[in-house]
Coordinates of C-alpha atoms in Angstrom, one line a residue:
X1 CA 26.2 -239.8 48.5
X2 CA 28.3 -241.2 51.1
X3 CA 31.3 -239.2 50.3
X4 CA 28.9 -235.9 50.2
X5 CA 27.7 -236.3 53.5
X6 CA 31.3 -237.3 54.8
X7 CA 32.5 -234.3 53.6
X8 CA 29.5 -232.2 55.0
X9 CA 30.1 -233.9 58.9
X10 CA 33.6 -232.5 58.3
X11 CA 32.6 -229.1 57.9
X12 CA 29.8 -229.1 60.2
X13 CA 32.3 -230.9 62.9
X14 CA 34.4 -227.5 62.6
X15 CA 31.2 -225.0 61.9
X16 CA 29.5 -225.9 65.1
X17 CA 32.4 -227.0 67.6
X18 CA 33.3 -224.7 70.2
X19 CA 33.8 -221.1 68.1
X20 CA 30.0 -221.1 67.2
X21 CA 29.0 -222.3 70.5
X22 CA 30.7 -219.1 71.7
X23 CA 29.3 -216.9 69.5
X24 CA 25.7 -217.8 69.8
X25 CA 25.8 -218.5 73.8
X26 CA 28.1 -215.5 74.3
X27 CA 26.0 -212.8 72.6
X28 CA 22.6 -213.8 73.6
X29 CA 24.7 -213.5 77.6
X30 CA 25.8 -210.1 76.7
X31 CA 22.9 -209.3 75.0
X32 CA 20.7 -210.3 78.0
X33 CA 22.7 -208.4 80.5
X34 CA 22.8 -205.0 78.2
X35 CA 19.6 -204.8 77.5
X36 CA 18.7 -205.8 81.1
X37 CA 17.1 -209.4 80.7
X38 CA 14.5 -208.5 78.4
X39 CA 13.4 -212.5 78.0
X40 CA 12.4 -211.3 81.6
X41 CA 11.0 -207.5 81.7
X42 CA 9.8 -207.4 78.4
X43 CA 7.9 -210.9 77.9
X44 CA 4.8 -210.4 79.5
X45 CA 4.4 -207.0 76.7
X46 CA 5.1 -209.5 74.2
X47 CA 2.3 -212.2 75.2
X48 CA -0.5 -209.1 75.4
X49 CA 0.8 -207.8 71.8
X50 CA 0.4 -210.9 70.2
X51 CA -2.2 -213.3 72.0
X52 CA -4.0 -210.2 73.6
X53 CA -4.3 -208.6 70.2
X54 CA -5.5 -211.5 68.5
X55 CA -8.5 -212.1 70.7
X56 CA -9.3 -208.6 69.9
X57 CA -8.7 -208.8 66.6
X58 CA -8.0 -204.8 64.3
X59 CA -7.8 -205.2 61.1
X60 CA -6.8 -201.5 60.8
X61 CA -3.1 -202.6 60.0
X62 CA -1.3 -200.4 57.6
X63 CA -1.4 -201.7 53.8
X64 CA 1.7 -203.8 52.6
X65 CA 2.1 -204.9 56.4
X66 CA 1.3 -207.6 58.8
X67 CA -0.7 -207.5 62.3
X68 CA 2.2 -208.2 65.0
X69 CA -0.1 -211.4 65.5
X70 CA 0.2 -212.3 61.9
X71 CA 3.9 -211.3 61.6
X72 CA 4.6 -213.6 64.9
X73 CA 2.3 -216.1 63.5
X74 CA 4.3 -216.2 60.3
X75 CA 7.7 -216.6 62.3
X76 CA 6.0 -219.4 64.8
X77 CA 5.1 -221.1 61.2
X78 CA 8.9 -220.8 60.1
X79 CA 10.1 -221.3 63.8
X80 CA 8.0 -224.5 64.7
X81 CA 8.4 -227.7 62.0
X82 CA 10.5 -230.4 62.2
X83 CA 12.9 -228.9 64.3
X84 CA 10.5 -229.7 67.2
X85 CA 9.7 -233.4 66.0
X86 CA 12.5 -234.8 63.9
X87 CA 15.1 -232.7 65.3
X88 CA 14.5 -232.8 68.7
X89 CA 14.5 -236.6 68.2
X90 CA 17.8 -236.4 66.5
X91 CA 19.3 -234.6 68.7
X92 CA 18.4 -237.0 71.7
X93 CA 19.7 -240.0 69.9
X94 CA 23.5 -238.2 68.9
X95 CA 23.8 -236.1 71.7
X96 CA 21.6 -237.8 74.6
X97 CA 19.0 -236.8 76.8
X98 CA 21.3 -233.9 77.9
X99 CA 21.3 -232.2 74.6
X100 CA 17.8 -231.1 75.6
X101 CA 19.0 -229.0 78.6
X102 CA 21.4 -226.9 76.1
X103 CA 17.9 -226.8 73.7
X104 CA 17.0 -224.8 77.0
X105 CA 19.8 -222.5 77.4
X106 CA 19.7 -221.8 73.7
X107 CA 16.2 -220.4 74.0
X108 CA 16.6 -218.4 76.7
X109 CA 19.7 -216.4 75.6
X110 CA 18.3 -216.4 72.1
X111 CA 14.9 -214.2 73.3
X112 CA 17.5 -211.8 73.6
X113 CA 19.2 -211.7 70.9
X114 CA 16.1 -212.4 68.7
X115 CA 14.5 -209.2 70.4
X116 CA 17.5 -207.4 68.6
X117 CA 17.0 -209.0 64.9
X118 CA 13.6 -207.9 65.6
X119 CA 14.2 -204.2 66.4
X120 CA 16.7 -203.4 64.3
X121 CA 14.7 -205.5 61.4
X122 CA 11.6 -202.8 62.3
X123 CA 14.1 -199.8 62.2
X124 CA 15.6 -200.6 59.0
X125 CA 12.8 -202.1 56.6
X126 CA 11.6 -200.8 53.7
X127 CA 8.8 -200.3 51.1
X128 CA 9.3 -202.3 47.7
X129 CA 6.7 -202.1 45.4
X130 CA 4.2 -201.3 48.2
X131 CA 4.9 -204.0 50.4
X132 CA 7.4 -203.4 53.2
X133 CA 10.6 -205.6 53.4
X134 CA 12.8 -206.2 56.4
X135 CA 15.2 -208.5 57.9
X136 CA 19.1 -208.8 58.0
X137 CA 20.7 -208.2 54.6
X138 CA 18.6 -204.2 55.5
X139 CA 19.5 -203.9 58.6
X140 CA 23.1 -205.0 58.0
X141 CA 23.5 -202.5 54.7
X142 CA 21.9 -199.9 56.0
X143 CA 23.2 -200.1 59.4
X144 CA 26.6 -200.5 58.7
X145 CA 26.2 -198.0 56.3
X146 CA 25.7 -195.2 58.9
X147 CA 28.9 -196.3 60.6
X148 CA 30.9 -195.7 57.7
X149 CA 31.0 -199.4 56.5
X150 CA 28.9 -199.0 53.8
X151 CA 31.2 -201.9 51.6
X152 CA 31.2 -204.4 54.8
X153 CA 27.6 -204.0 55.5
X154 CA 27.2 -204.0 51.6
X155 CA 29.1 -207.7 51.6
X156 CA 28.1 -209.2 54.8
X157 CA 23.9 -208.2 53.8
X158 CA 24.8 -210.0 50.7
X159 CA 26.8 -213.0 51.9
X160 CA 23.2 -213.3 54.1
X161 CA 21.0 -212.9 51.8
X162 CA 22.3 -215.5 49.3
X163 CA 22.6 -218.2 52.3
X164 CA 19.2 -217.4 53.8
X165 CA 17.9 -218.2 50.0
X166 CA 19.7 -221.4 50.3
X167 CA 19.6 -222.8 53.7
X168 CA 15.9 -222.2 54.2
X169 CA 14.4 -221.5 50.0
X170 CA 16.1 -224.7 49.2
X171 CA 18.0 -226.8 51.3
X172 CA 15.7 -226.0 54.3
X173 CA 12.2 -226.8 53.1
X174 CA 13.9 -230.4 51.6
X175 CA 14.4 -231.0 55.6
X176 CA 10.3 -230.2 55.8
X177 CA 9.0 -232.2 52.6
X178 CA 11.5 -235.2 53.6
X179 CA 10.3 -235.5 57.1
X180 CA 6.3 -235.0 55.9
X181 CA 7.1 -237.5 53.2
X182 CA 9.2 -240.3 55.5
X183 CA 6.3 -240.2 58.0
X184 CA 3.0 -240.4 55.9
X185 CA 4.7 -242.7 53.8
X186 CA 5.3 -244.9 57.1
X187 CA 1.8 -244.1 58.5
X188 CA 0.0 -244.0 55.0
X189 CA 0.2 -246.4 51.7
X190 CA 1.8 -243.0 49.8
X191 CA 4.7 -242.8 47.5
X192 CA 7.3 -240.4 48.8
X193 CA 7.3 -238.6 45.4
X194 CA 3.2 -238.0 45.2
X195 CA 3.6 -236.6 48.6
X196 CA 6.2 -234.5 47.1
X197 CA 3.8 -233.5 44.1
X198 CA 1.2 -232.5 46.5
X199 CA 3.1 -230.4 48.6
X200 CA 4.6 -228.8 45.8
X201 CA 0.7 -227.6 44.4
X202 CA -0.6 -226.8 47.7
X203 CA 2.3 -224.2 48.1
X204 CA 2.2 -222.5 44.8
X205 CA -1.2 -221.8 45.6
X206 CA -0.1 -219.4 49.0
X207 CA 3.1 -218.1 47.5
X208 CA 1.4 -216.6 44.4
X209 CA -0.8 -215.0 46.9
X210 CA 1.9 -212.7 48.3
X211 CA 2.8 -211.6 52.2
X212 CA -1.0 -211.0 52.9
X213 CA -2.0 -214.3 52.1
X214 CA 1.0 -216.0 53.9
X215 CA 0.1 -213.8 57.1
X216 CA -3.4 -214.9 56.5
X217 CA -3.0 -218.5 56.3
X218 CA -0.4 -218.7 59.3
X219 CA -2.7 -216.6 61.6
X220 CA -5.1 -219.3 61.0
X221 CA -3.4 -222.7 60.8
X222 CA -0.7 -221.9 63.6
X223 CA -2.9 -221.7 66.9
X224 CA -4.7 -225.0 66.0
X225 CA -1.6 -226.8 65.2
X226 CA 0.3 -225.5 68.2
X227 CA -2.6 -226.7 70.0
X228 CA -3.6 -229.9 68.6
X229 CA -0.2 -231.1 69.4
X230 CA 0.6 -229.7 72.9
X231 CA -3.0 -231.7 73.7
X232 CA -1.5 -235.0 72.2
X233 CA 2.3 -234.5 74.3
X234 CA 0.0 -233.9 77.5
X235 CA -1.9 -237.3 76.6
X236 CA 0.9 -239.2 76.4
X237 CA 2.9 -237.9 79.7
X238 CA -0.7 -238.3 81.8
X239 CA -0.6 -241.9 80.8
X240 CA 3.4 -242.2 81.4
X241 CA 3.1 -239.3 84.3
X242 CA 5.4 -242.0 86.8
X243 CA 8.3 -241.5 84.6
X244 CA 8.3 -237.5 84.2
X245 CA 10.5 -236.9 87.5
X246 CA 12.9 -239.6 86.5
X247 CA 12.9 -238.3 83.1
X248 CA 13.7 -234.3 83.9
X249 CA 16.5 -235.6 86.0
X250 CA 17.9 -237.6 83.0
X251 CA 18.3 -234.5 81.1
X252 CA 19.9 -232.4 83.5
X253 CA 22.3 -235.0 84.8
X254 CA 23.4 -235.8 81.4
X255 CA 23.5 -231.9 80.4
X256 CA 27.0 -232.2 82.2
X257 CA 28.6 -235.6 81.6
X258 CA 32.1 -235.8 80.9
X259 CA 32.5 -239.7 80.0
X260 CA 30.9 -241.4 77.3
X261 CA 28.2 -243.9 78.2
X262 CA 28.9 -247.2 77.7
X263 CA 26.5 -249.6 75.2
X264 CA 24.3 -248.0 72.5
X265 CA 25.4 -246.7 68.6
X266 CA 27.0 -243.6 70.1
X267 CA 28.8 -242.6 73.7
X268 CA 27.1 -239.4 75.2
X269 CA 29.6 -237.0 76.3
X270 CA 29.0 -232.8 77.3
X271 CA 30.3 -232.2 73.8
X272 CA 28.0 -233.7 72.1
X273 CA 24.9 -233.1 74.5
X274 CA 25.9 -229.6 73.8
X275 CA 26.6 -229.5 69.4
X276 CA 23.4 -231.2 68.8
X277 CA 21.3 -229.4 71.7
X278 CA 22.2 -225.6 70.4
X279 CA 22.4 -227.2 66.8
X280 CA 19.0 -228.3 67.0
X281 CA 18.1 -225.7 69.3
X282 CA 19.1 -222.9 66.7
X283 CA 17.4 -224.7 63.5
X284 CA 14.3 -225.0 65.6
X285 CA 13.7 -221.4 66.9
X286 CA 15.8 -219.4 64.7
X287 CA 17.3 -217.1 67.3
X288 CA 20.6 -215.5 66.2
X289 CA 20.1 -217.0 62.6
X290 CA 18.4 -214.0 61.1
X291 CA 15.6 -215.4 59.9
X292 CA 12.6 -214.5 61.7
X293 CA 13.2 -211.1 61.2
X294 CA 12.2 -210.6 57.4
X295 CA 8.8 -211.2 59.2
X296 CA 8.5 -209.3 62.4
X297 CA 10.3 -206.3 61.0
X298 CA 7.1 -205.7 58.4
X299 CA 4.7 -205.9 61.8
X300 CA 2.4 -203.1 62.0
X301 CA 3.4 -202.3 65.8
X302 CA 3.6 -198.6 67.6
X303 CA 6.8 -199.2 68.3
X304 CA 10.0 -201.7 67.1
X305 CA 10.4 -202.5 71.1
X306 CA 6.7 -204.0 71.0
X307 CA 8.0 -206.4 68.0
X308 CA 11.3 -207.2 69.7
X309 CA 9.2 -208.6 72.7
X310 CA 6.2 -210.6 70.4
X311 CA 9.2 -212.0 68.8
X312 CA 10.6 -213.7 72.2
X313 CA 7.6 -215.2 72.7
X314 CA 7.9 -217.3 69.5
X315 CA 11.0 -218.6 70.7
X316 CA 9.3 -219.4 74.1
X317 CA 6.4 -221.4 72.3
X318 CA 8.7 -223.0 69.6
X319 CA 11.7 -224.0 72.1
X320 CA 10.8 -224.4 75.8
X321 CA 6.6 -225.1 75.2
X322 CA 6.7 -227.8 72.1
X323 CA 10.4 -229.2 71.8
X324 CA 10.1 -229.6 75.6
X325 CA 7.0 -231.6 74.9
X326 CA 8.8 -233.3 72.2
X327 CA 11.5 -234.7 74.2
X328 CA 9.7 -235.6 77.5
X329 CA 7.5 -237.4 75.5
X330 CA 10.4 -239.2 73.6
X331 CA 12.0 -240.2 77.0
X332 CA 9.0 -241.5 79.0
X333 CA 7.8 -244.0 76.2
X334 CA 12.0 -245.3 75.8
X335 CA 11.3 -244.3 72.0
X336 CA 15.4 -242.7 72.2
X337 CA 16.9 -245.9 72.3
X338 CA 19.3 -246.4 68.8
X339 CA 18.8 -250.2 69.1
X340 CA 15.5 -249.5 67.8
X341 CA 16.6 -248.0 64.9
X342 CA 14.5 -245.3 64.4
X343 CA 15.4 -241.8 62.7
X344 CA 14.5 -238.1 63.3
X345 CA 10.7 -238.2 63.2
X346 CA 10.3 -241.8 63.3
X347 CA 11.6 -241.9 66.7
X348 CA 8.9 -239.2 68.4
X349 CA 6.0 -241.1 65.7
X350 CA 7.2 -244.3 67.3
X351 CA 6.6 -242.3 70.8
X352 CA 2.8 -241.5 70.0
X353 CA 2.8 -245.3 68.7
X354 CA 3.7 -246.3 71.9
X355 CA 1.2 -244.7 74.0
X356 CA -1.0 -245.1 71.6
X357 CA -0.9 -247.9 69.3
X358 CA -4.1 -247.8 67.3
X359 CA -3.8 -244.3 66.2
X360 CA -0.9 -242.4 67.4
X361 CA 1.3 -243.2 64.3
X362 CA -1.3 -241.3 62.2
X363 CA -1.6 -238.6 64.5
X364 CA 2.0 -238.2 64.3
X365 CA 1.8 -237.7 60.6
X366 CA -0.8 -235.3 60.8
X367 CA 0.8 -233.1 63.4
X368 CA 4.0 -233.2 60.9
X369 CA 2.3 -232.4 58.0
X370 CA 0.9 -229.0 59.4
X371 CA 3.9 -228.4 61.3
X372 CA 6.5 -228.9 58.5
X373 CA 3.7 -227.3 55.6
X374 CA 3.8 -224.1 57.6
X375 CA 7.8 -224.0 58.2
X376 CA 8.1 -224.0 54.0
X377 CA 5.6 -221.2 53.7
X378 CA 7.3 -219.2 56.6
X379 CA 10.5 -220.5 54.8
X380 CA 9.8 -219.4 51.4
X381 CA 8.9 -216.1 52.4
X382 CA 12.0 -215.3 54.1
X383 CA 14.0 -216.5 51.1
X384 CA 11.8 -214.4 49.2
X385 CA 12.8 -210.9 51.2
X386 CA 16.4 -211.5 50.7
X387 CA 15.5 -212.4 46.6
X388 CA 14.0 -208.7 46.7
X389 CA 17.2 -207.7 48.2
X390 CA 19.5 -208.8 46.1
X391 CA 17.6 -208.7 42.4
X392 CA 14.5 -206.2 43.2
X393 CA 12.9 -208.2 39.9
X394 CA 9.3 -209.3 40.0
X395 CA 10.8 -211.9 37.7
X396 CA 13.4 -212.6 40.0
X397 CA 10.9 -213.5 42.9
X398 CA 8.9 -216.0 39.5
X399 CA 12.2 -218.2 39.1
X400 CA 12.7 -218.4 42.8
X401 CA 8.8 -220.1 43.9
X402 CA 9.7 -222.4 40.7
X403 CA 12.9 -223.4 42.6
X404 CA 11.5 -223.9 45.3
X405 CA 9.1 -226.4 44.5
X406 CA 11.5 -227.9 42.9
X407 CA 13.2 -228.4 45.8
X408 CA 10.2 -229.7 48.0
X409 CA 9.2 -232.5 45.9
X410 CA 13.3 -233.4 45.3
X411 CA 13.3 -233.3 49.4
X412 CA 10.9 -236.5 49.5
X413 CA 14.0 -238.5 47.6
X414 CA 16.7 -237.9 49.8
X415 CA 17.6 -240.1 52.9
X416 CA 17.1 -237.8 55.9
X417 CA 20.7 -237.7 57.1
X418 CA 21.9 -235.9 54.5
X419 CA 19.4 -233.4 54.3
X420 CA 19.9 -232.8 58.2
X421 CA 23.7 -231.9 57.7
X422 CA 23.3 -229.8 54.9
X423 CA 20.6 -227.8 56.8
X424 CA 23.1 -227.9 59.8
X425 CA 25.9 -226.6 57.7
X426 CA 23.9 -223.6 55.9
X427 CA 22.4 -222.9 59.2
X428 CA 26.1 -222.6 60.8
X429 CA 27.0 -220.3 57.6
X430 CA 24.2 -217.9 57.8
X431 CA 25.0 -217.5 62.0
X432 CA 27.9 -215.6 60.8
X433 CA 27.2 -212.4 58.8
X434 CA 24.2 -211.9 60.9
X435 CA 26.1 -212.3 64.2
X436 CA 28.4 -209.3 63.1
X437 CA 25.8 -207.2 62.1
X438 CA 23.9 -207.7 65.4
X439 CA 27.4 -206.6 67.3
X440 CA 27.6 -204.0 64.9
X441 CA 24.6 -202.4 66.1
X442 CA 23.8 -203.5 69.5
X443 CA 24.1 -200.0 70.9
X444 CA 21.0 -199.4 68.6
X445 CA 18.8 -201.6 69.9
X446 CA 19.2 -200.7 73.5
X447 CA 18.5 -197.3 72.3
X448 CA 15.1 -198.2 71.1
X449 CA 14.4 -200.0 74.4
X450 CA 15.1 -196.8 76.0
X451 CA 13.4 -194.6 74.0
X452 CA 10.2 -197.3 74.7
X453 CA 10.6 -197.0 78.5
X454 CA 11.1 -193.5 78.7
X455 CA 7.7 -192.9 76.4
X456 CA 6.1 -195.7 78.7
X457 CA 7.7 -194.0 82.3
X458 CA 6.7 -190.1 81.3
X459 CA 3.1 -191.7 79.9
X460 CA 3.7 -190.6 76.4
X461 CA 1.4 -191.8 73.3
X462 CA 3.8 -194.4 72.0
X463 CA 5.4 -193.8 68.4
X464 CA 8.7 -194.1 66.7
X465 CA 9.8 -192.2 63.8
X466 CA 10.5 -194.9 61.2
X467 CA 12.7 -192.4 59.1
X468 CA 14.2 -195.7 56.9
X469 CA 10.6 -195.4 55.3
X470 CA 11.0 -192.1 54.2
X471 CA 10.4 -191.4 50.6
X472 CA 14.4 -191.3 49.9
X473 CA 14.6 -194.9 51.8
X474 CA 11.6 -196.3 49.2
X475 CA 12.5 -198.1 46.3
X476 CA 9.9 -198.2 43.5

């Protein structure tokens, strides 16, 4: 085990050094600027399509599709797990109080780039056996395709689908059951493995339920969950308010330190505040990873821009609402310190302890549970729309949910470190197919942004002709 996770630092230690920093950074900056800062002009569209729509609820979506609340609900479920609590925790201990900073930065170019994945994903799905499909491995084939490059889009949607099946099918929802199963465990008299079990039983039950009954649950279990645990971070920063100042400053001063600070398991450097921020950054909200989009490209909208600005907003929630939370609260209670010994969500459960010692361990645990439970739903559906893609086999989609749960209840065996890299590494892998795609078909996406402001500016009904759901585009 040693020796795997060894050789997995290795790769990641190349994977996500300066090239992928580049890559990710660099197109959500080009992004931003040619589509004129949409994280800006277009996020207040995205907050009345989603929250505005959900307090007025129409159930009048087409059949085999989501409600753009349901289809942001679904990516919030994927989008916000233990990225926000054991990862942000992880990332504070290896890369220092600065890493959050560069959690920041990552979120706000990757609302643009994710407002891409989620336009193109909405112009390229499809209809498989009445229930649309989207996401990267379409848009990639099928947009590459019309640029004459039907065999690289062919390779690179394939390459993409078979990593997004492991990184987040399998390897990722390990990261989710481990973390749920090292916290109860710690907070509860539960055997990692019965934990496991559970889990394992309570998921068959929603995945043999299909994409309605996934949007269904999410729609209903992500608001309170967000919710519950915003209202716990603000507890604990009213009762440590003195030390929020201080704490902000820590980040941002550390954000940019070139020497290594002395004392403690690790020295914090810039280089390190910035691999584990956008690291842990990316795993939490997804942006430029290509996964959200197998969920917002099947939302019933009038128009792929109005997806492509619901989608920022789950990044705004996921990154700068509750890993902000995460971390502040992480800070103020001195729960970052390595001495103590903690890892990944036993650092921001010993935070809750902290302020609260007769039940904030427990509330922890519970917070996880829903947070982490929802991710492996969101997850497994994402794997599922790239299983589709590649096989196109009911059967296909049987073997897979097995797998899967296979996987969850094997996740509650592992020590957490190495789950962590091998998420990191198929994570860095998965970055790349998608990333050439998206450059690939930029152009397109700013043309559906236009073709959105010109209907808005002349007051036009809004519609888009979704031609890749033409009869010759279905697949029966």
């Amino acid at each position: 085990m040693d020796a795997l996770v060894s050789l997995v630092q290795s790769i990641n230690s190349l994977l996500w050094g300066p090239p992928m920093m580049i890559i990710l950074i660099g197109f959500g900056l080009f992004a931003t600027g040619y589509l004129g800062f949409p994280q800006f002009s277009k996020l207040k569209l995205g907050w009345r399509e989603s929250f505005g729509k959900f307090l007025h609820k129409d159930s009048s979506n087409k059949e085999g599709s989501l409600s753009s609340f349901q289809s942001l609900a679904t990516a919030i479920a994927a989008q916000v797990g233990t990225g926000n609590i054991g990862g942000v925790a992880g990332a504070i201990l290896t890369g220092g109080p600065g890493a959050v900073f560069w959690m920041w930065v990552t979120a706000i170019v990757g609302m643009a780039t994710i407002f891409v994945e989620a336009v193109l994903a909405q112009k390229y799905r499809q209809t498989r056996n009445g229930d649309l499909v989207s996401g990267p491995a379409y848009y990639i084939s099928q947009g590459l395709k019309e640029r004459k490059l039907a065999g690289l889009g062919k390779f690179l949607a394939s390459v993409f689908a078979v990593l997004i099946v492991l990184a987040l099918g399998f390897i990722g929802n390990m990261v989710q059951s481990n973390s749920i199963a090292s916290v109860m465990s710690e907070a509860f008299p539960i055997q990692p493995i019965f934990i496991g079990i559970v889990l394992a039983i309570l998921a068959g039950l929603i995945f043999i339920g299909g994409m309605q009954r996934i949007g269904k649950f999410a729609e209903l279990t992500v608001p309170i969950m967000a919710v519950f645990y915003i209202i716990g971070s603000i507890a604990i920063l009213i009762v440590f308010a003195d030390k929020i100042i201080p704490t902000l400053g820590l980040i941002l001063s550390n954000a940019f330190r070139r020497e290594a600070v002395a004392g403690g398991v690790l020295g914090y450097t810039i280089k390190s505040a910035i691999r584990y921020g956008v690291a842990r950054g990316l795993f939490s909200n997804e942006a430029g990873m290509g996964s959200t989009p197998n969920s917002h490209g099947v939302a019933d909208v009038k128009h792929p821009a109005i997806q492509g600005a619901v989608a920022m907003v789950g990044v705004f929630i996921d990154t700068i609402v509750v890993c902000t939370a995460t971390a502040m609260i992480i800070i103020v209670t001195g729960s970052a310190d390595p001495e103590l010994g903690y890892e990944g969500a036993q650092v921001t459960m010993n935070a809750f302890s902290t302020a609260f010692p007769s039940f904030g361990a427990q509330f922890l645990a519970i917070a996880l549970l829903f947070f982490a439970f929802t991710t492996i739903i969101g997850w497994y559906y994402f794997g599922e729309a790239n299983v589709k893609y590649l096989f196109d086999s009911q059967l296909a989609v049987r073997i897979y949910q097995v797998l899967v749960l296979g996987f969850i209840i094997m996740g509650t065996l592992f020590k957490i470190n190495v789950v962590w890299e091998l998420a990191d590494m198929f994570n860095g892998l998965m970055v790349i197919p998608n990333i050439i795609g998206l450059v690939f078909l930029l152009s397109e996406a700013r043309t559906i942004l236009e073709d959105y402001n010109h209907q808005i500016h002349v007051g036009e009904p809004l519609h888009y002709d979704y031609k890749y759901e033409s009869i010759n585009r279905h697949v029966k």
